[in-house]
Amino acid sequence: MSEERPHVVILGGGFGGLYAARALAGAPVRVTLVDRRNHHLFQPLLYQVATAALAAPDVAAPIRRILRRQENATVLLAEAGAVDTVERRVVLDEADLAYDYLVVATGMEHSYFGNDAWAEHAPGLKTIEDAFEVRRRVFLAFEHAEREPDAERRTPWLTFAVIGAGPTGVELAGALREIATRTLTRDFRNFDPAETRVVLVDLADRVLPTFPERLSERAAEMLRERGIELRLGSRVTGIDERGVTLGDVLLPARTVLWAAGVKPSPLAAGLDAPLTPDGRVEVAPDLSVPGHPEIFVVGDLAAVRDGSGWVPGMAPGAIQEGRAAAANVLRSVRGEERRAFGYRDRGVLATIGRSAAVARIGRFHLSGFLAWVLWLFIHVFWLIGFRDRLVVMFEWAWAYLTYQRSARVIVGTAPGRARR
Amino acid sequence: MSEERPHVVILGGGFGGLYAARALAGAPVRVTLVDRRNHHLFQPLLYQVATAALAAPDVAAPIRRILRRQENATVLLAEAGAVDTVERRVVLDEADLAYDYLVVATGMEHSYFGNDAWAEHAPGLKTIEDAFEVRRRVFLAFEHAEREPDAERRTPWLTFAVIGAGPTGVELAGALREIATRTLTRDFRNFDPAETRVVLVDLADRVLPTFPERLSERAAEMLRERGIELRLGSRVTGIDERGVTLGDVLLPARTVLWAAGVKPSPLAAGLDAPLTPDGRVEVAPDLSVPGHPEIFVVGDLAAVRDGSGWVPGMAPGAIQEGRAAAANVLRSVRGEERRAFGYRDRGVLATIGRSAAVARIGRFHLSGFLAWVLWLFIHVFWLIGFRDRLVVMFEWAWAYLTYQRSARVIVGTAPGRARR
């Protein structure tokens, strides 16, 4: 294995980066995948770690284990500080990495629309650490309620606000309500968990704004049936320890969860690339940066044209783009012409809770139990790793039969000693 | 349910406290169990969370879920600051709790023999947070080794020191070596994980000093066969970021784990009770505090006579004492005479790794594969919760067949941003 093989550096081990790496298996290149965490995270199921239905290892697999059999792939745990597009080097914390081809797949971070002070009061859900923090706050809220003798002061502990009614927010809200009405039914003596309020907030006038209207309506029905309150067309003007302010009115809620804004990874700005207004990289049809054919951007960080619109920032898009970028790298290595990326829209899915989901598959709409079964099946299928599939299927079967949530561990609890 | 029923307050939701609470099910008392964490931890398997073989929720179950069907039991998440033995109140962080009977089962904490500065460099293994920290450091060490081009500087990253050769230390050392030689075999490109050194240190001149001598010898054999180095009769004189100093000699090791000293929970000192030199409470034969028949102490915190010796500080002792204390509470409530506690020594177990364990059952000694199967069986049997038993059996079966460790998630990794 000579060093003359082209070096493909991939930044990010999420869907885009990981599938790009796997698509280069057996190819005449050296691959180095860099991530600041050791694991690939199956983000669609992260809300289940946050709501204690699954344990972290069920949805996170070590990247180097996934790639262990790929002889041309090396995995490095490091943070990419910047990209030097002239020298063709990635600046890591302790060394530089020279590349012949670069695939940037570092995704998005939370954005509080400029109100960074809100972050402390409204954790988001993008990483395992986020999920642990959300889980901690949610279950601690019930513990506080158990110890609060005054009913007036107890209510904010039993009020949960979820900001953002996209799939993540809807899934979180549904899970919170299930926790209250199913999981914790007999666990407390001083209050009835069914008193819990879950309020789902969005600026848009419907939930799941990127879904077809009829499915948004069905989802809203199912949410209301399950006791979730909707505040649509509502603007968040403040978040603090008392709760969230919508317009002028304070909603007292001790637990506020953020599933609303995202902003691009800081690497995007340094790629000498055209950016959209929200900071994503506008890539050429072959997914490369205009003017830098050796640099590709895939996943949420890339703004990829799809007809008159854009490829949505979800897992299927990232997977397809990762594979397509890898294929184009190989064409260039072989001296062939690259191909334009064509997104294959398989549809969208979101779940509200047990037996309740909405799905668009191609042009077909599904809602209710069938959509939910489809949601389960697809998510298990796409999990990486046979073991994780077995465990998740077991956890879900168990939860379905017993209504229990198996991962209710609060890490770092000692009240007054908040760990963060 | 009138308030005239006697109020039994139990401090601590480990083996002693939890089994005491369960033994009071259906009895004419009110039970309040207080713990500063929300979960009961199956400590014998905690080292498996630390070495990524199991996920935290597999060995931790929410206390209020375990007691949910026990109508006379309330669970409070709170930290007990002190006990007022005159007023018969427990001082919690936000309120006081009056008791008619008190069962103190708060166990032990880590002790670094007065060298608290060592704590930062040598985490112990008593809580889930500990296990996450150990897991983080262990797997990060391999990541550092992968990025270290200089072989001299790589060696300390691949050297792990475990201080304390009791069951926990032996189990940790065995698991570390298995990680190196089985789990990570193909995961790294820049070094061979089999180069890893695991050094097990103890002041005593044999491993498992509380076990019969012949079993200590067998365990030492099995440890050496698996490539673990033993430094017995060695005194630790210093621990810092370079490694551990034994006597005068520095052993360069970037990862040092503490399985050696313990000291009693601070509550012991305030119980107006006679203490042993190491600070445990010397209880009367009925497990109560001499002079305070309404206060019981059980578990690791209690020094309980067993013939000419003491009941060892392990799970079976705590379970038996918890049940016995509860039984004596009920006798007092009914106006009957109490009974002296009699420890039933079932034996001891420790595992070194796959197919390698030692066990004393009554007077019989076992070692090797049979002992290991027994170890597995007993630990699964005693896990609380059917679901946890199923999951743990599955994880172990998977690991046995594939040599993989399923829980290799490093939480809070970003190097340079060490989270603690």
PDB file of C-alpha atoms in Angstrom, chain A residues 51-301:
ATOM      1  CA  THR A  51     -36.842  10.256  26.919  1.00  0.00           C
ATOM      2  CA  ALA A  52     -35.304   7.149  28.430  1.00  0.00           C
ATOM      3  CA  ALA A  53     -36.699   4.621  25.984  1.00  0.00           C
ATOM      4  CA  LEU A  54     -33.251   3.607  24.780  1.00  0.00           C
ATOM      5  CA  ALA A  55     -29.731   3.689  26.160  1.00  0.00           C
ATOM      6  CA  ALA A  56     -27.026   5.703  24.460  1.00  0.00           C
ATOM      7  CA  PRO A  57     -25.096   2.706  23.114  1.00  0.00           C
ATOM      8  CA  ASP A  58     -28.245   1.493  21.358  1.00  0.00           C
ATOM      9  CA  VAL A  59     -28.085   4.404  18.941  1.00  0.00           C
ATOM     10  CA  ALA A  60     -24.396   5.167  18.883  1.00  0.00           C
ATOM     11  CA  ALA A  61     -21.729   2.912  17.435  1.00  0.00           C
ATOM     12  CA  PRO A  62     -17.996   3.556  17.523  1.00  0.00           C
ATOM     13  CA  ILE A  63     -16.932   4.763  14.122  1.00  0.00           C
ATOM     14  CA  ARG A  64     -13.753   2.774  14.167  1.00  0.00           C
ATOM     15  CA  ARG A  65     -15.714  -0.366  14.880  1.00  0.00           C
ATOM     16  CA  ILE A  66     -17.968   0.271  11.893  1.00  0.00           C
ATOM     17  CA  LEU A  67     -14.915   0.764   9.680  1.00  0.00           C
ATOM     18  CA  ARG A  68     -12.656  -1.812  11.265  1.00  0.00           C
ATOM     19  CA  ARG A  69     -12.698  -4.151   8.283  1.00  0.00           C
ATOM     20  CA  GLN A  70     -12.097  -1.392   5.759  1.00  0.00           C
ATOM     21  CA  GLU A  71      -8.360  -1.622   5.252  1.00  0.00           C
ATOM     22  CA  ASN A  72      -7.980   1.697   3.486  1.00  0.00           C
ATOM     23  CA  ALA A  73      -9.758   3.602   6.261  1.00  0.00           C
ATOM     24  CA  THR A  74      -8.228   5.218   9.335  1.00  0.00           C
ATOM     25  CA  VAL A  75     -10.344   6.895  11.979  1.00  0.00           C
ATOM     26  CA  LEU A  76      -9.043   9.830  14.002  1.00  0.00           C
ATOM     27  CA  LEU A  77     -10.658  11.341  17.040  1.00  0.00           C
ATOM     28  CA  ALA A  78      -9.925  15.026  16.626  1.00  0.00           C
ATOM     29  CA  GLU A  79     -11.554  18.356  16.092  1.00  0.00           C
ATOM     30  CA  ALA A  80     -11.026  20.067  12.752  1.00  0.00           C
ATOM     31  CA  GLY A  81     -10.263  23.701  13.464  1.00  0.00           C
ATOM     32  CA  ALA A  82     -10.083  25.032   9.937  1.00  0.00           C
ATOM     33  CA  VAL A  83      -9.433  24.114   6.337  1.00  0.00           C
ATOM     34  CA  ASP A  84      -6.551  25.640   4.405  1.00  0.00           C
ATOM     35  CA  THR A  85      -7.938  25.446   0.894  1.00  0.00           C
ATOM     36  CA  VAL A  86      -4.715  26.740  -0.674  1.00  0.00           C
ATOM     37  CA  GLU A  87      -2.282  24.338   0.977  1.00  0.00           C
ATOM     38  CA  ARG A  88      -4.924  21.604   1.002  1.00  0.00           C
ATOM     39  CA  ARG A  89      -4.549  20.857   4.682  1.00  0.00           C
ATOM     40  CA  VAL A  90      -7.006  20.418   7.497  1.00  0.00           C
ATOM     41  CA  VAL A  91      -5.859  21.999  10.727  1.00  0.00           C
ATOM     42  CA  LEU A  92      -6.508  19.644  13.644  1.00  0.00           C
ATOM     43  CA  ASP A  93      -5.853  20.439  17.281  1.00  0.00           C
ATOM     44  CA  GLU A  94      -2.465  18.783  17.349  1.00  0.00           C
ATOM     45  CA  ALA A  95      -1.368  18.367  13.756  1.00  0.00           C
ATOM     46  CA  ASP A  96      -2.296  19.072  10.172  1.00  0.00           C
ATOM     47  CA  LEU A  97      -3.750  16.612   7.724  1.00  0.00           C
ATOM     48  CA  ALA A  98      -2.915  16.992   4.064  1.00  0.00           C
ATOM     49  CA  TYR A  99      -5.580  15.910   1.605  1.00  0.00           C
ATOM     50  CA  ASP A 100      -6.003  15.280  -2.078  1.00  0.00           C
ATOM     51  CA  TYR A 101      -9.765  15.207  -1.720  1.00  0.00           C
ATOM     52  CA  LEU A 102     -11.804  16.573   1.157  1.00  0.00           C
ATOM     53  CA  VAL A 103     -15.373  15.704   2.087  1.00  0.00           C
ATOM     54  CA  VAL A 104     -16.859  18.090   4.613  1.00  0.00           C
ATOM     55  CA  ALA A 105     -19.805  16.560   6.458  1.00  0.00           C
ATOM     56  CA  THR A 106     -19.777  18.355   9.777  1.00  0.00           C
ATOM     57  CA  GLY A 107     -23.463  19.221   9.880  1.00  0.00           C
ATOM     58  CA  MET A 108     -25.285  21.801  11.914  1.00  0.00           C
ATOM     59  CA  GLU A 109     -25.269  23.044  15.480  1.00  0.00           C
ATOM     60  CA  HIS A 110     -28.040  24.539  17.563  1.00  0.00           C
ATOM     61  CA  SER A 111     -28.958  28.090  16.892  1.00  0.00           C
ATOM     62  CA  TYR A 112     -30.924  30.229  19.284  1.00  0.00           C
ATOM     63  CA  PHE A 113     -31.379  32.944  16.684  1.00  0.00           C
ATOM     64  CA  GLY A 114     -28.758  35.091  18.323  1.00  0.00           C
ATOM     65  CA  ASN A 115     -30.088  34.603  21.839  1.00  0.00           C
ATOM     66  CA  ASP A 116     -27.295  32.445  23.165  1.00  0.00           C
ATOM     67  CA  ALA A 117     -28.420  33.084  26.720  1.00  0.00           C
ATOM     68  CA  TRP A 118     -31.381  30.834  26.008  1.00  0.00           C
ATOM     69  CA  ALA A 119     -29.098  27.817  25.552  1.00  0.00           C
ATOM     70  CA  GLU A 120     -28.682  27.315  29.282  1.00  0.00           C
ATOM     71  CA  HIS A 121     -32.426  27.121  29.832  1.00  0.00           C
ATOM     72  CA  ALA A 122     -33.446  25.222  26.728  1.00  0.00           C
ATOM     73  CA  PRO A 123     -31.152  22.376  25.775  1.00  0.00           C
ATOM     74  CA  GLY A 124     -31.365  21.023  22.266  1.00  0.00           C
ATOM     75  CA  LEU A 125     -30.989  17.500  20.969  1.00  0.00           C
ATOM     76  CA  LYS A 126     -28.106  16.829  18.614  1.00  0.00           C
ATOM     77  CA  THR A 127     -25.590  14.834  20.613  1.00  0.00           C
ATOM     78  CA  ILE A 128     -25.521  12.125  23.245  1.00  0.00           C
ATOM     79  CA  GLU A 129     -24.560  14.722  25.827  1.00  0.00           C
ATOM     80  CA  ASP A 130     -27.649  16.723  24.822  1.00  0.00           C
ATOM     81  CA  ALA A 131     -29.797  13.627  25.227  1.00  0.00           C
ATOM     82  CA  PHE A 132     -28.433  12.954  28.715  1.00  0.00           C
ATOM     83  CA  GLU A 133     -29.037  16.556  29.708  1.00  0.00           C
ATOM     84  CA  VAL A 134     -32.610  16.516  28.421  1.00  0.00           C
ATOM     85  CA  ARG A 135     -33.272  13.210  30.144  1.00  0.00           C
ATOM     86  CA  ARG A 136     -31.816  14.547  33.363  1.00  0.00           C
ATOM     87  CA  ARG A 137     -33.928  17.667  33.325  1.00  0.00           C
ATOM     88  CA  VAL A 138     -37.129  15.866  32.409  1.00  0.00           C
ATOM     89  CA  PHE A 139     -36.884  13.265  35.142  1.00  0.00           C
ATOM     90  CA  LEU A 140     -35.579  15.726  37.694  1.00  0.00           C
ATOM     91  CA  ALA A 141     -38.627  17.882  37.037  1.00  0.00           C
ATOM     92  CA  PHE A 142     -40.856  15.056  38.242  1.00  0.00           C
ATOM     93  CA  GLU A 143     -38.648  14.551  41.275  1.00  0.00           C
ATOM     94  CA  HIS A 144     -38.969  18.236  42.134  1.00  0.00           C
ATOM     95  CA  ALA A 145     -42.727  17.989  41.726  1.00  0.00           C
ATOM     96  CA  GLU A 146     -42.820  15.094  44.188  1.00  0.00           C
ATOM     97  CA  ARG A 147     -41.117  17.221  46.802  1.00  0.00           C
ATOM     98  CA  GLU A 148     -43.072  20.428  46.256  1.00  0.00           C
ATOM     99  CA  PRO A 149     -45.968  20.637  48.696  1.00  0.00           C
ATOM    100  CA  ASP A 150     -47.483  23.780  47.178  1.00  0.00           C
ATOM    101  CA  ALA A 151     -49.676  22.976  44.179  1.00  0.00           C
ATOM    102  CA  GLU A 152     -49.127  26.404  42.603  1.00  0.00           C
ATOM    103  CA  ARG A 153     -45.371  25.986  42.694  1.00  0.00           C
ATOM    104  CA  ARG A 154     -45.615  22.426  41.507  1.00  0.00           C
ATOM    105  CA  THR A 155     -47.351  23.276  38.252  1.00  0.00           C
ATOM    106  CA  PRO A 156     -44.319  24.761  36.468  1.00  0.00           C
ATOM    107  CA  TRP A 157     -42.374  21.607  37.314  1.00  0.00           C
ATOM    108  CA  LEU A 158     -45.063  19.617  35.546  1.00  0.00           C
ATOM    109  CA  THR A 159     -45.172  21.917  32.536  1.00  0.00           C
ATOM    110  CA  PHE A 160     -42.870  21.072  29.632  1.00  0.00           C
ATOM    111  CA  ALA A 161     -42.427  23.364  26.664  1.00  0.00           C
ATOM    112  CA  VAL A 162     -40.991  22.101  23.387  1.00  0.00           C
ATOM    113  CA  ILE A 163     -39.914  24.805  20.968  1.00  0.00           C
ATOM    114  CA  GLY A 164     -40.073  23.735  17.358  1.00  0.00           C
ATOM    115  CA  ALA A 165     -42.741  21.540  15.780  1.00  0.00           C
ATOM    116  CA  GLY A 166     -40.673  19.743  13.184  1.00  0.00           C
ATOM    117  CA  PRO A 167     -40.230  15.977  13.477  1.00  0.00           C
ATOM    118  CA  THR A 168     -37.866  16.229  16.457  1.00  0.00           C
ATOM    119  CA  GLY A 169     -40.144  18.542  18.418  1.00  0.00           C
ATOM    120  CA  VAL A 170     -43.212  16.478  17.647  1.00  0.00           C
ATOM    121  CA  GLU A 171     -41.454  13.274  18.676  1.00  0.00           C
ATOM    122  CA  LEU A 172     -40.200  14.828  21.903  1.00  0.00           C
ATOM    123  CA  ALA A 173     -43.602  16.227  22.789  1.00  0.00           C
ATOM    124  CA  GLY A 174     -45.287  12.902  22.122  1.00  0.00           C
ATOM    125  CA  ALA A 175     -42.729  11.047  24.209  1.00  0.00           C
ATOM    126  CA  LEU A 176     -43.018  13.480  27.113  1.00  0.00           C
ATOM    127  CA  ARG A 177     -46.744  12.999  27.241  1.00  0.00           C
ATOM    128  CA  GLU A 178     -46.322   9.221  27.137  1.00  0.00           C
ATOM    129  CA  ILE A 179     -43.884   9.390  30.016  1.00  0.00           C
ATOM    130  CA  ALA A 180     -46.430  11.282  32.050  1.00  0.00           C
ATOM    131  CA  THR A 181     -49.469   9.208  31.222  1.00  0.00           C
ATOM    132  CA  ARG A 182     -47.990   5.729  30.869  1.00  0.00           C
ATOM    133  CA  THR A 183     -44.516   5.329  32.237  1.00  0.00           C
ATOM    134  CA  LEU A 184     -44.773   7.092  35.558  1.00  0.00           C
ATOM    135  CA  THR A 185     -48.369   6.317  36.441  1.00  0.00           C
ATOM    136  CA  ARG A 186     -47.722   4.698  39.810  1.00  0.00           C
ATOM    137  CA  ASP A 187     -44.299   6.048  40.608  1.00  0.00           C
ATOM    138  CA  PHE A 188     -45.291   9.137  42.545  1.00  0.00           C
ATOM    139  CA  ARG A 189     -47.323   9.631  45.695  1.00  0.00           C
ATOM    140  CA  ASN A 190     -47.741  13.376  45.977  1.00  0.00           C
ATOM    141  CA  PHE A 191     -49.160  14.192  42.560  1.00  0.00           C
ATOM    142  CA  ASP A 192     -50.722  12.583  39.541  1.00  0.00           C
ATOM    143  CA  PRO A 193     -48.335  12.559  36.594  1.00  0.00           C
ATOM    144  CA  ALA A 194     -51.310  12.830  34.238  1.00  0.00           C
ATOM    145  CA  GLU A 195     -51.543  16.478  35.369  1.00  0.00           C
ATOM    146  CA  THR A 196     -48.456  17.088  33.251  1.00  0.00           C
ATOM    147  CA  ARG A 197     -48.813  19.698  30.535  1.00  0.00           C
ATOM    148  CA  VAL A 198     -46.822  19.431  27.331  1.00  0.00           C
ATOM    149  CA  VAL A 199     -46.880  22.520  25.155  1.00  0.00           C
ATOM    150  CA  LEU A 200     -45.526  22.410  21.601  1.00  0.00           C
ATOM    151  CA  VAL A 201     -44.592  25.798  20.169  1.00  0.00           C
ATOM    152  CA  ASP A 202     -43.793  26.962  16.638  1.00  0.00           C
ATOM    153  CA  LEU A 203     -43.724  30.182  14.697  1.00  0.00           C
ATOM    154  CA  ALA A 204     -45.287  28.379  11.731  1.00  0.00           C
ATOM    155  CA  ASP A 205     -49.036  27.970  11.687  1.00  0.00           C
ATOM    156  CA  ARG A 206     -48.931  24.202  11.496  1.00  0.00           C
ATOM    157  CA  VAL A 207     -46.907  21.353  12.950  1.00  0.00           C
ATOM    158  CA  LEU A 208     -44.472  19.571  10.638  1.00  0.00           C
ATOM    159  CA  PRO A 209     -44.399  22.571   8.310  1.00  0.00           C
ATOM    160  CA  THR A 210     -42.315  20.750   5.702  1.00  0.00           C
ATOM    161  CA  PHE A 211     -44.835  17.918   5.399  1.00  0.00           C
ATOM    162  CA  PRO A 212     -47.939  17.920   3.187  1.00  0.00           C
ATOM    163  CA  GLU A 213     -50.756  19.919   4.761  1.00  0.00           C
ATOM    164  CA  ARG A 214     -53.101  17.009   5.238  1.00  0.00           C
ATOM    165  CA  LEU A 215     -50.441  15.113   7.189  1.00  0.00           C
ATOM    166  CA  SER A 216     -49.793  18.181   9.327  1.00  0.00           C
ATOM    167  CA  GLU A 217     -53.471  18.235  10.175  1.00  0.00           C
ATOM    168  CA  ARG A 218     -53.517  14.535  11.037  1.00  0.00           C
ATOM    169  CA  ALA A 219     -50.462  14.964  13.215  1.00  0.00           C
ATOM    170  CA  ALA A 220     -52.031  17.909  15.018  1.00  0.00           C
ATOM    171  CA  GLU A 221     -55.158  15.824  15.663  1.00  0.00           C
ATOM    172  CA  MET A 222     -53.116  12.978  17.086  1.00  0.00           C
ATOM    173  CA  LEU A 223     -51.113  15.359  19.249  1.00  0.00           C
ATOM    174  CA  ARG A 224     -54.257  16.929  20.670  1.00  0.00           C
ATOM    175  CA  GLU A 225     -55.864  13.536  21.273  1.00  0.00           C
ATOM    176  CA  ARG A 226     -52.864  12.710  23.409  1.00  0.00           C
ATOM    177  CA  GLY A 227     -53.199  15.833  25.453  1.00  0.00           C
ATOM    178  CA  ILE A 228     -50.441  17.917  23.905  1.00  0.00           C
ATOM    179  CA  GLU A 229     -51.230  21.614  23.676  1.00  0.00           C
ATOM    180  CA  LEU A 230     -50.281  23.409  20.474  1.00  0.00           C
ATOM    181  CA  ARG A 231     -49.174  27.045  20.333  1.00  0.00           C
ATOM    182  CA  LEU A 232     -48.733  27.673  16.650  1.00  0.00           C
ATOM    183  CA  GLY A 233     -48.002  30.971  15.008  1.00  0.00           C
ATOM    184  CA  SER A 234     -46.229  31.855  18.255  1.00  0.00           C
ATOM    185  CA  ARG A 235     -42.989  33.731  18.509  1.00  0.00           C
ATOM    186  CA  VAL A 236     -40.578  32.968  21.319  1.00  0.00           C
ATOM    187  CA  THR A 237     -39.318  36.241  22.756  1.00  0.00           C
ATOM    188  CA  GLY A 238     -37.582  34.971  25.863  1.00  0.00           C
ATOM    189  CA  ILE A 239     -36.483  31.873  27.753  1.00  0.00           C
ATOM    190  CA  ASP A 240     -35.285  31.834  31.338  1.00  0.00           C
ATOM    191  CA  GLU A 241     -35.560  29.795  34.496  1.00  0.00           C
ATOM    192  CA  ARG A 242     -39.232  30.704  34.908  1.00  0.00           C
ATOM    193  CA  GLY A 243     -40.287  29.469  31.500  1.00  0.00           C
ATOM    194  CA  VAL A 244     -40.739  30.663  27.942  1.00  0.00           C
ATOM    195  CA  THR A 245     -42.269  33.949  26.849  1.00  0.00           C
ATOM    196  CA  LEU A 246     -44.465  33.756  23.779  1.00  0.00           C
ATOM    197  CA  GLY A 247     -45.103  37.216  22.448  1.00  0.00           C
ATOM    198  CA  ASP A 248     -45.841  39.082  25.676  1.00  0.00           C
ATOM    199  CA  VAL A 249     -47.088  36.210  27.757  1.00  0.00           C
ATOM    200  CA  LEU A 250     -44.959  34.078  30.054  1.00  0.00           C
ATOM    201  CA  LEU A 251     -45.688  30.358  30.017  1.00  0.00           C
ATOM    202  CA  PRO A 252     -44.305  29.133  33.340  1.00  0.00           C
ATOM    203  CA  ALA A 253     -42.409  25.952  32.563  1.00  0.00           C
ATOM    204  CA  ARG A 254     -39.349  24.715  34.380  1.00  0.00           C
ATOM    205  CA  THR A 255     -38.334  22.474  31.518  1.00  0.00           C
ATOM    206  CA  VAL A 256     -37.973  23.960  28.060  1.00  0.00           C
ATOM    207  CA  LEU A 257     -36.542  21.919  25.203  1.00  0.00           C
ATOM    208  CA  TRP A 258     -35.149  23.367  21.995  1.00  0.00           C
ATOM    209  CA  ALA A 259     -35.921  21.682  18.694  1.00  0.00           C
ATOM    210  CA  ALA A 260     -36.055  24.815  16.580  1.00  0.00           C
ATOM    211  CA  GLY A 261     -33.081  26.553  15.068  1.00  0.00           C
ATOM    212  CA  VAL A 262     -29.890  25.205  13.584  1.00  0.00           C
ATOM    213  CA  LYS A 263     -26.856  26.925  12.161  1.00  0.00           C
ATOM    214  CA  PRO A 264     -24.011  25.547  10.134  1.00  0.00           C
ATOM    215  CA  SER A 265     -20.777  24.147  11.509  1.00  0.00           C
ATOM    216  CA  PRO A 266     -18.149  26.923  11.668  1.00  0.00           C
ATOM    217  CA  LEU A 267     -16.039  25.130   9.072  1.00  0.00           C
ATOM    218  CA  ALA A 268     -18.368  26.227   6.280  1.00  0.00           C
ATOM    219  CA  ALA A 269     -17.269  29.822   6.430  1.00  0.00           C
ATOM    220  CA  GLY A 270     -13.629  28.948   5.802  1.00  0.00           C
ATOM    221  CA  LEU A 271     -14.123  26.892   2.666  1.00  0.00           C
ATOM    222  CA  ASP A 272     -13.914  29.798   0.215  1.00  0.00           C
ATOM    223  CA  ALA A 273     -17.361  28.780  -0.988  1.00  0.00           C
ATOM    224  CA  PRO A 274     -20.630  30.504  -1.824  1.00  0.00           C
ATOM    225  CA  LEU A 275     -23.035  30.335   1.106  1.00  0.00           C
ATOM    226  CA  THR A 276     -26.806  30.534   1.355  1.00  0.00           C
ATOM    227  CA  PRO A 277     -28.306  33.175   3.650  1.00  0.00           C
ATOM    228  CA  ASP A 278     -28.411  30.643   6.489  1.00  0.00           C
ATOM    229  CA  GLY A 279     -24.749  29.840   5.990  1.00  0.00           C
ATOM    230  CA  ARG A 280     -24.858  26.499   4.210  1.00  0.00           C
ATOM    231  CA  VAL A 281     -22.528  25.794   1.325  1.00  0.00           C
ATOM    232  CA  GLU A 282     -24.063  26.077  -2.130  1.00  0.00           C
ATOM    233  CA  VAL A 283     -22.468  23.178  -3.916  1.00  0.00           C
ATOM    234  CA  ALA A 284     -22.140  22.493  -7.618  1.00  0.00           C
ATOM    235  CA  PRO A 285     -24.217  19.713  -9.191  1.00  0.00           C
ATOM    236  CA  ASP A 286     -21.422  17.207  -8.495  1.00  0.00           C
ATOM    237  CA  LEU A 287     -21.516  18.247  -4.792  1.00  0.00           C
ATOM    238  CA  SER A 288     -18.153  20.003  -4.920  1.00  0.00           C
ATOM    239  CA  VAL A 289     -17.364  23.572  -3.935  1.00  0.00           C
ATOM    240  CA  PRO A 290     -17.397  25.849  -6.973  1.00  0.00           C
ATOM    241  CA  GLY A 291     -13.774  26.663  -7.749  1.00  0.00           C
ATOM    242  CA  HIS A 292     -12.484  23.798  -5.582  1.00  0.00           C
ATOM    243  CA  PRO A 293     -13.303  20.530  -7.346  1.00  0.00           C
ATOM    244  CA  GLU A 294     -11.280  18.620  -4.774  1.00  0.00           C
ATOM    245  CA  ILE A 295     -13.562  19.716  -1.921  1.00  0.00           C
ATOM    246  CA  PHE A 296     -17.031  18.204  -1.463  1.00  0.00           C
ATOM    247  CA  VAL A 297     -19.695  19.185   1.029  1.00  0.00           C
ATOM    248  CA  VAL A 298     -22.480  16.768   1.923  1.00  0.00           C
ATOM    249  CA  GLY A 299     -25.227  16.410   4.490  1.00  0.00           C
ATOM    250  CA  ASP A 300     -27.004  19.141   6.405  1.00  0.00           C
ATOM    251  CA  LEU A 301     -24.141  21.544   5.760  1.00  0.00           C
TER     252      LEU A 301
END
